[in-house]
Short mmCIF file of C-alpha atoms in Angstrom, two decimals:
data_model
loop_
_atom_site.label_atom_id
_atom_site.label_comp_id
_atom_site.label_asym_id
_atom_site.label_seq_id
_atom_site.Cartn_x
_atom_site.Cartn_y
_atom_site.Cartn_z
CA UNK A 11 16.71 12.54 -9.92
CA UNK A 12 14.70 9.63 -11.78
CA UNK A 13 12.63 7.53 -9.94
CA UNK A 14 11.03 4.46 -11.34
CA UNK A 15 7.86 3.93 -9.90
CA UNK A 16 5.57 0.83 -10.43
CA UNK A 17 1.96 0.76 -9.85
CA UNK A 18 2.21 4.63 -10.86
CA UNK A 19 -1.49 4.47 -11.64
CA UNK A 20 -2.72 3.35 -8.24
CA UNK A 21 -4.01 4.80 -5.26
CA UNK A 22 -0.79 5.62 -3.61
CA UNK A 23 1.50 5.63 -6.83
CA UNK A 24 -0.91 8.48 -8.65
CA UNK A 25 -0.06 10.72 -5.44
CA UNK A 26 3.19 9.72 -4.98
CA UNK A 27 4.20 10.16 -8.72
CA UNK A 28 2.38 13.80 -8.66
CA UNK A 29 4.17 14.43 -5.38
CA UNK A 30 7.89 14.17 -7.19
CA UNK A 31 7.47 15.58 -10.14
CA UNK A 32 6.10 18.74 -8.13
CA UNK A 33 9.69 18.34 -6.23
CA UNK A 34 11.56 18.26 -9.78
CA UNK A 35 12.13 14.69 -10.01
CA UNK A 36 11.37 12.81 -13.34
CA UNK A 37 8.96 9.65 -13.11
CA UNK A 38 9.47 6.43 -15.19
CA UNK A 39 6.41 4.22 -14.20
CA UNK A 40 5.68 0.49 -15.65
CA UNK A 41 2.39 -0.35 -17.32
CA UNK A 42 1.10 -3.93 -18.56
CA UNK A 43 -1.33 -1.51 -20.87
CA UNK A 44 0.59 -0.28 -23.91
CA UNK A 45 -1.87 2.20 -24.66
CA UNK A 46 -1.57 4.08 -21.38
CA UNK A 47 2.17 4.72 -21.97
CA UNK A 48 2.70 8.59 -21.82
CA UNK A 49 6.16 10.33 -23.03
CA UNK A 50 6.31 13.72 -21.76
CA UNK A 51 9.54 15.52 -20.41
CA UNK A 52 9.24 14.58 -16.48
CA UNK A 53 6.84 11.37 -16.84
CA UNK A 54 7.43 8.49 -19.06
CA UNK A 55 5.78 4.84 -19.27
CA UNK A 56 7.50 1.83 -20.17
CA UNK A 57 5.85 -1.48 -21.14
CA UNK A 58 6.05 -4.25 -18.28
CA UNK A 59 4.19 -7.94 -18.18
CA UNK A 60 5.69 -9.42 -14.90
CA UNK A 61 4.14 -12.40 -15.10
CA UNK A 62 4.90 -12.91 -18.53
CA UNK A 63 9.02 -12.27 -17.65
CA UNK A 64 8.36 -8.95 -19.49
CA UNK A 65 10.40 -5.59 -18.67
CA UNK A 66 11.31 -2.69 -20.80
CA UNK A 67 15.03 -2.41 -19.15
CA UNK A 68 14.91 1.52 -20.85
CA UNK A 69 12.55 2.27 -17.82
CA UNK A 70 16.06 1.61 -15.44
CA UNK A 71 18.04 3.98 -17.44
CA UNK A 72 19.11 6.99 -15.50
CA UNK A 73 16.57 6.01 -12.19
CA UNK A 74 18.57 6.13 -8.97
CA UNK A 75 15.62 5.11 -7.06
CA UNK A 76 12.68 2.23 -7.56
CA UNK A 77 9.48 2.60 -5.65
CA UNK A 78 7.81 -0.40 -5.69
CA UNK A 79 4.10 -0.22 -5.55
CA UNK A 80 2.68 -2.71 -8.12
CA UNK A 81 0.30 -5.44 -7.14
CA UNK A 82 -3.22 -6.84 -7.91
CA UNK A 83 -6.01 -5.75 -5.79
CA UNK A 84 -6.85 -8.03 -2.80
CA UNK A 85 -10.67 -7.10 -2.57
CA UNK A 86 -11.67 -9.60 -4.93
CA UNK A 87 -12.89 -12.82 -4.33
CA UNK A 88 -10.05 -15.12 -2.85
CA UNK A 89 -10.49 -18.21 -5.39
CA UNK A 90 -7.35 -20.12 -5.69
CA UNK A 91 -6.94 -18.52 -9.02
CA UNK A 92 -7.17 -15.11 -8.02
CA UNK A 93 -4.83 -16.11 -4.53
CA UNK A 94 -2.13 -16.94 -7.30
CA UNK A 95 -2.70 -13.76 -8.96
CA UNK A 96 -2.58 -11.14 -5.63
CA UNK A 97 0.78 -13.14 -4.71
CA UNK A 98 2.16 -13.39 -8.05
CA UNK A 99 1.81 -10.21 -9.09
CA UNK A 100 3.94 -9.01 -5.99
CA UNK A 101 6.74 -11.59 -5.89
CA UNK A 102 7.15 -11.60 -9.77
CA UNK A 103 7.19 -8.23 -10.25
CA UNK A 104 9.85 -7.69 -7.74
CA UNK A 105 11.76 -10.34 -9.00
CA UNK A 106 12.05 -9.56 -13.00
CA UNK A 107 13.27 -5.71 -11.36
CA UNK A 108 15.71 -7.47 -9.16
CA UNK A 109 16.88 -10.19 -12.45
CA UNK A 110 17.50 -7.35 -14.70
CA UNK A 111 19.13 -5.05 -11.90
CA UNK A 112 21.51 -7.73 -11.30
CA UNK A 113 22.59 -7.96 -15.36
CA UNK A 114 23.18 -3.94 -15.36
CA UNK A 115 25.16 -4.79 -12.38
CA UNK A 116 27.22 -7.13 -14.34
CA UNK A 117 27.55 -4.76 -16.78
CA UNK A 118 28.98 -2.00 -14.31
CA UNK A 119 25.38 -0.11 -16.12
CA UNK A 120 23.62 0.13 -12.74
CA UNK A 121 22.39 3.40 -11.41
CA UNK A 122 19.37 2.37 -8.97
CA UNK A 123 21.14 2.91 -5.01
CA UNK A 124 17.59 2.41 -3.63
CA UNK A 125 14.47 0.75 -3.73
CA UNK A 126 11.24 1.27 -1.45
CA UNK A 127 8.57 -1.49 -1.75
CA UNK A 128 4.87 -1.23 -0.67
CA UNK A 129 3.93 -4.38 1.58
CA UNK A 130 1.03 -4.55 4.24
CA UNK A 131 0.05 -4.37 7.71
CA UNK A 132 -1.38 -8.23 7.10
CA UNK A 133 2.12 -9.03 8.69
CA UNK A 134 0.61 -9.15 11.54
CA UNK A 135 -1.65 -11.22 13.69
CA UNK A 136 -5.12 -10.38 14.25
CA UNK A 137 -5.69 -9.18 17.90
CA UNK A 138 -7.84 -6.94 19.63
CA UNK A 139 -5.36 -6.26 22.11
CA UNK A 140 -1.40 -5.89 20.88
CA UNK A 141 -0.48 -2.90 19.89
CA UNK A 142 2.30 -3.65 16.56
CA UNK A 143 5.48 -2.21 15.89
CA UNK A 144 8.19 -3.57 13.61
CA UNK A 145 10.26 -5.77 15.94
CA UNK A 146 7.15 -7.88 15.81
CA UNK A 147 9.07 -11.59 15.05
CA UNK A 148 6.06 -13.34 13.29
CA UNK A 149 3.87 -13.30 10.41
CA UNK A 150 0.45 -13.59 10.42
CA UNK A 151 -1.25 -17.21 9.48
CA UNK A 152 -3.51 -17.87 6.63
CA UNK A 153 -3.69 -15.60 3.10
CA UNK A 154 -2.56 -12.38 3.95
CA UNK A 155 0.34 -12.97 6.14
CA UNK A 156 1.68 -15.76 3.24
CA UNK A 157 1.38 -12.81 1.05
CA UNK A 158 3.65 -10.76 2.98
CA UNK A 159 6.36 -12.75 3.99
CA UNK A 160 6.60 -13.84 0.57
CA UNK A 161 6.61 -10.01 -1.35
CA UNK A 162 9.29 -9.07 1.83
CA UNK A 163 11.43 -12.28 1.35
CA UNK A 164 11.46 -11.20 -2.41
CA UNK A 165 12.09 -7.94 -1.79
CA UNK A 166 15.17 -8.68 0.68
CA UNK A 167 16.70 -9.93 -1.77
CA UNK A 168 17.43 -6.34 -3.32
CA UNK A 169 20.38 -6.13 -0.66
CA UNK A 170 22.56 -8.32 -2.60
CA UNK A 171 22.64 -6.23 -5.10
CA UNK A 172 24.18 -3.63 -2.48
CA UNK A 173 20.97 -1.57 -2.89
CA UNK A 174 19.44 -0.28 0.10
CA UNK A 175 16.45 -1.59 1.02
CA UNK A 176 13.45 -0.60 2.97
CA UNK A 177 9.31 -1.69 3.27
CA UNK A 178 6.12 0.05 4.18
CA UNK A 179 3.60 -1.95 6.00
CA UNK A 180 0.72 0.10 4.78
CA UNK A 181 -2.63 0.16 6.61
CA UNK A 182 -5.87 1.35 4.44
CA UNK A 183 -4.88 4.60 2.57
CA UNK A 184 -7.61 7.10 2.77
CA UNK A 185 -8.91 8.99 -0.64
CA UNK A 186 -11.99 10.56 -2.31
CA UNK A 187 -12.17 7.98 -5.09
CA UNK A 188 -9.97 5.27 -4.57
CA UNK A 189 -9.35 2.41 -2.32
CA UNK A 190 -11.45 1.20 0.49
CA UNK A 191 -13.07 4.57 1.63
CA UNK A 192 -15.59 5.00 -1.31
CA UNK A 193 -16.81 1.55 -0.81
CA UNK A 194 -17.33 2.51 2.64
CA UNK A 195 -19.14 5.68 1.87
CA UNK A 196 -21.36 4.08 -0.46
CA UNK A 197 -23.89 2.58 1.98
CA UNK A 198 -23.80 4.82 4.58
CA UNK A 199 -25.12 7.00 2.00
CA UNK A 200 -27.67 5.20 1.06
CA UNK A 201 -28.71 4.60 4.81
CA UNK A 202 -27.12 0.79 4.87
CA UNK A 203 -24.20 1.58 6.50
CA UNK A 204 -23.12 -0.45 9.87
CA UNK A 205 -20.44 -1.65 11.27
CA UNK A 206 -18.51 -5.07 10.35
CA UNK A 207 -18.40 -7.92 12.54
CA UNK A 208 -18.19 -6.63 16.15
CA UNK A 209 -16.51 -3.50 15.41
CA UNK A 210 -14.25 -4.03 17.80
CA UNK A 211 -11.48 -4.90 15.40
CA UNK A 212 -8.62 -2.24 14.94
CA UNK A 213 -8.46 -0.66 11.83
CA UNK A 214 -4.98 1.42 10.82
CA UNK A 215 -5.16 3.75 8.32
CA UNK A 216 -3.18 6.79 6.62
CA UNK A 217 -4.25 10.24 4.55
CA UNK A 218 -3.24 9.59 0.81
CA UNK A 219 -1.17 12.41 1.16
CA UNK A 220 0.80 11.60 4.35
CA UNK A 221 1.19 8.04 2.44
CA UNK A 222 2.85 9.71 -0.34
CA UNK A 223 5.01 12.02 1.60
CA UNK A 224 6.03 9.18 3.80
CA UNK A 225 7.58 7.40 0.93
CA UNK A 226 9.17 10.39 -0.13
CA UNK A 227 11.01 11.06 3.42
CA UNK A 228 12.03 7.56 2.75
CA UNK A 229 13.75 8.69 -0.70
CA UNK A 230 15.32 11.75 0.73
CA UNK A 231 16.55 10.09 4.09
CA UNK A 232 17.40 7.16 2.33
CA UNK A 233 15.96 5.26 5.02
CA UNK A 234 16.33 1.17 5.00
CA UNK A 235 14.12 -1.46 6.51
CA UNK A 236 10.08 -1.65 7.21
CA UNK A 237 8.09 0.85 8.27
CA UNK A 238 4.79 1.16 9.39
CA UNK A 239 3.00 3.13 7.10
CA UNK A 240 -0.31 3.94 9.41
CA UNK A 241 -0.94 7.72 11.21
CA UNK A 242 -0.40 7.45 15.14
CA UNK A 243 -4.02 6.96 15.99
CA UNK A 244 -5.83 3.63 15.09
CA UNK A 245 -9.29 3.33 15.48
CA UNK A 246 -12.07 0.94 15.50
CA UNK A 247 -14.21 -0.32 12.70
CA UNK A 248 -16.79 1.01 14.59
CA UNK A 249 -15.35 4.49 15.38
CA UNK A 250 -14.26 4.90 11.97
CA UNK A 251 -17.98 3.61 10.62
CA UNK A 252 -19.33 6.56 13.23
CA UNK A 253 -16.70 8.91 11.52
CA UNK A 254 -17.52 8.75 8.39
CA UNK A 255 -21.59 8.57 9.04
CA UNK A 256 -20.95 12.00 11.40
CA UNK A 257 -19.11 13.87 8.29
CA UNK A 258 -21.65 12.66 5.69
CA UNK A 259 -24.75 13.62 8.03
CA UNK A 260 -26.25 10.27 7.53
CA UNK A 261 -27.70 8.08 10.79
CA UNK A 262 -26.73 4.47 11.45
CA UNK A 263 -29.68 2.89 11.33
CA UNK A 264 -28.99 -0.91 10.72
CA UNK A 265 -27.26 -3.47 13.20
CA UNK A 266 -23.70 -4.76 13.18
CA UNK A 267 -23.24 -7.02 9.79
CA UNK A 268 -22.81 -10.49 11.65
CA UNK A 269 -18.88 -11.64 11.32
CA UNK A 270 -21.12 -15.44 9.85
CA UNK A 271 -22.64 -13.15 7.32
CA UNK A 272 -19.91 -11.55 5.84
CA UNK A 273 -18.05 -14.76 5.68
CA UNK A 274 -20.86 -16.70 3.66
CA UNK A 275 -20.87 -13.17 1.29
CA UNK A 276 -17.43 -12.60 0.83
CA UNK A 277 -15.59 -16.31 1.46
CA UNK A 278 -11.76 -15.81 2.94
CA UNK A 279 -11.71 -12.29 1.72
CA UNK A 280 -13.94 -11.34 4.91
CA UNK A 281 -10.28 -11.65 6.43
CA UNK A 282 -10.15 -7.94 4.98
CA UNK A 283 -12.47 -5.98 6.76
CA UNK A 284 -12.64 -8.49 10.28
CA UNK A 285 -9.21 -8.82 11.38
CA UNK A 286 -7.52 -6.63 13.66
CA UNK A 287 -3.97 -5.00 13.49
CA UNK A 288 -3.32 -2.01 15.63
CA UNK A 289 -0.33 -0.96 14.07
CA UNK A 290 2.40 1.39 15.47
CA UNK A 291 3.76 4.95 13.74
CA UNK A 292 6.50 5.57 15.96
CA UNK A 293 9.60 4.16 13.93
CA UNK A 294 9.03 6.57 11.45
CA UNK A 295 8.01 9.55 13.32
CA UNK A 296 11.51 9.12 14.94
CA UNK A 297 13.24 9.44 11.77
CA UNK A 298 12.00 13.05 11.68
CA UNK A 299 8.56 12.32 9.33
CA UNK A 300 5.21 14.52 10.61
CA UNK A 301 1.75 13.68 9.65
CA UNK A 302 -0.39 16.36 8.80
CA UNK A 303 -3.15 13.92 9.54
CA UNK A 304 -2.99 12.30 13.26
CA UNK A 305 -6.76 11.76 13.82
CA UNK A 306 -9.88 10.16 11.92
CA UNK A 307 -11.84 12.86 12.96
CA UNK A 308 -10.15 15.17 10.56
CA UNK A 309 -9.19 13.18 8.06
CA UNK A 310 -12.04 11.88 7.52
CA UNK A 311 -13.30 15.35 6.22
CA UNK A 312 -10.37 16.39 4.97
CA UNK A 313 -10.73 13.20 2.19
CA UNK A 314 -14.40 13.51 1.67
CA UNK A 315 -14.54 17.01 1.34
CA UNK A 316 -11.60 17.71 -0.77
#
């Protein structure tokens, strides 16, 4: 099998693209760099500029299945520049895929009988107190949830094609060196760590390697629809500031960062790290998926001392 994965070089994508090719699969990923296109017998790079309307429509030939993963960090500032270029870089991307899936269509040339797109637990609401699942009716207000319902709605739009469809609604992916754990390790060890806001605010999160066997199970139960893609036990800011202070043996010295603080620091992206989602895993569990990672207690370790 091919699979055509974009954002091969992220977080999840790097682990998901290692995790096929160690199943036998062959990996097609998209890069806007030209000089990080590799050719080698189970992993080839193809030449995309979304934004630009660019796609190298040889990265479709032969893939049966499209993981969709590509899309520009939010943790940078949220200027209305950079707001264009988070949501862009989601909906356009999907959207040049979809445009020249629907011309191989035409063509009778199409191959691709599923996709599986990344999206984010900023679907929902902020609360302290609901606990999430799927069936949840609304999107969130402000940034984030415009975001979402904007990469799904693209997304969605795969079905006309008659290609089955499904969505991960990914809480924050725990690794060594990439994503939002290193930036929390970094002051804790240096003795500045504390919790955010009032720590109160549910966090959901997932073991990079249950995150790329989860999308995997999705491939090889050809599973449709949005899933939560968080492990069964969400914690705290708090707890999981405590967590990783415990398995670095580093104190807590410092106070709660005030929620005012972080706002005058970061702007709108404080939205990140201060609302609350505590997110559900049972939809997928049910489908026959098991996390080797159900509490922060030992993933934590299991991440930083990999």
């Amino acid at each position: 099998m091919i699979v055509l994965i974009t954002g091969a070089t992220g977080l999840v994508g790097s682990a998901l693209s290692d995790l096929c090719r160690a199943q036998g699969m062959t990996v097609h990923y998209l890069t806007t760099s030209k000089k990080s296109i590799v050719t080698q017998p189970d992993y080839k790079g193809f030449y995309w500029d979304p934004i630009a309307g660019i796609l190298d429509e040889k990265s479709l030939e032969g893939v049966e299945v499209i993981v969709h993963l590509a899309g520009a960090s939010i943790a940078q500032r949220w200027t209305d520049a950079n707001k264009k270029i988070i949501l862009d870089s989601r909906v356009l991307s999907a959207r040049i895929i979809r445009e020249a899936l629907s011309r191989k269509r035409e063509q009778g040339t199409n191959q691709v009988t599923h996709i599986v797109s990344a999206s984010a637990v900023g679907a929902y609401p902020s609360s302290l107190t609901k606990y999430y699942d799927e069936t949840y009716p609304k999107y969130a207000e402000g940034f984030l949830g415009e975001v979402v319902k904007a990469w799904e709605t693209e997304v969605a739009l795969f079905q006309q094609l008659d290609i089955a469809t499904a969505m991960v609604r990914t809480g924050i992916v725990l690794d060594q060196d990439k994503g939002a754990l290193p930036k929390m390790v970094q002051p804790i060890k240096m003795y500045a760590g504390a919790a955010l806001g009032s720590g109160e605010q549910w966090q959901s999160w997932i073991h990079v390697d249950d995150m790329a066997r989860l999308y995997l199970h999705i491939i090889s139960e050809n599973l449709i629809g949005i899933y939560n893609g968080v492990a069964p036990n969400p914690v705290t800011n708090k707890k999981l500031t405590e967590t990783i202070a415990k398995t670095l043996e580093k104190p807590l010295i410092l106070p709660k960062v005030p929620s005012f603080a972080l706002k005058l620091l970061l702007g709108d992206m404080a939205a990140i790290v201060l609302e609350s989602q505590k997110v559900c895993a049972d939809k997928i569990r049910n489908t026959g998926f098991v996390f080797e990672h159900l509490s922060i207690e030992e993933a934590i370790p299991a991440v930083l001392n990999s």
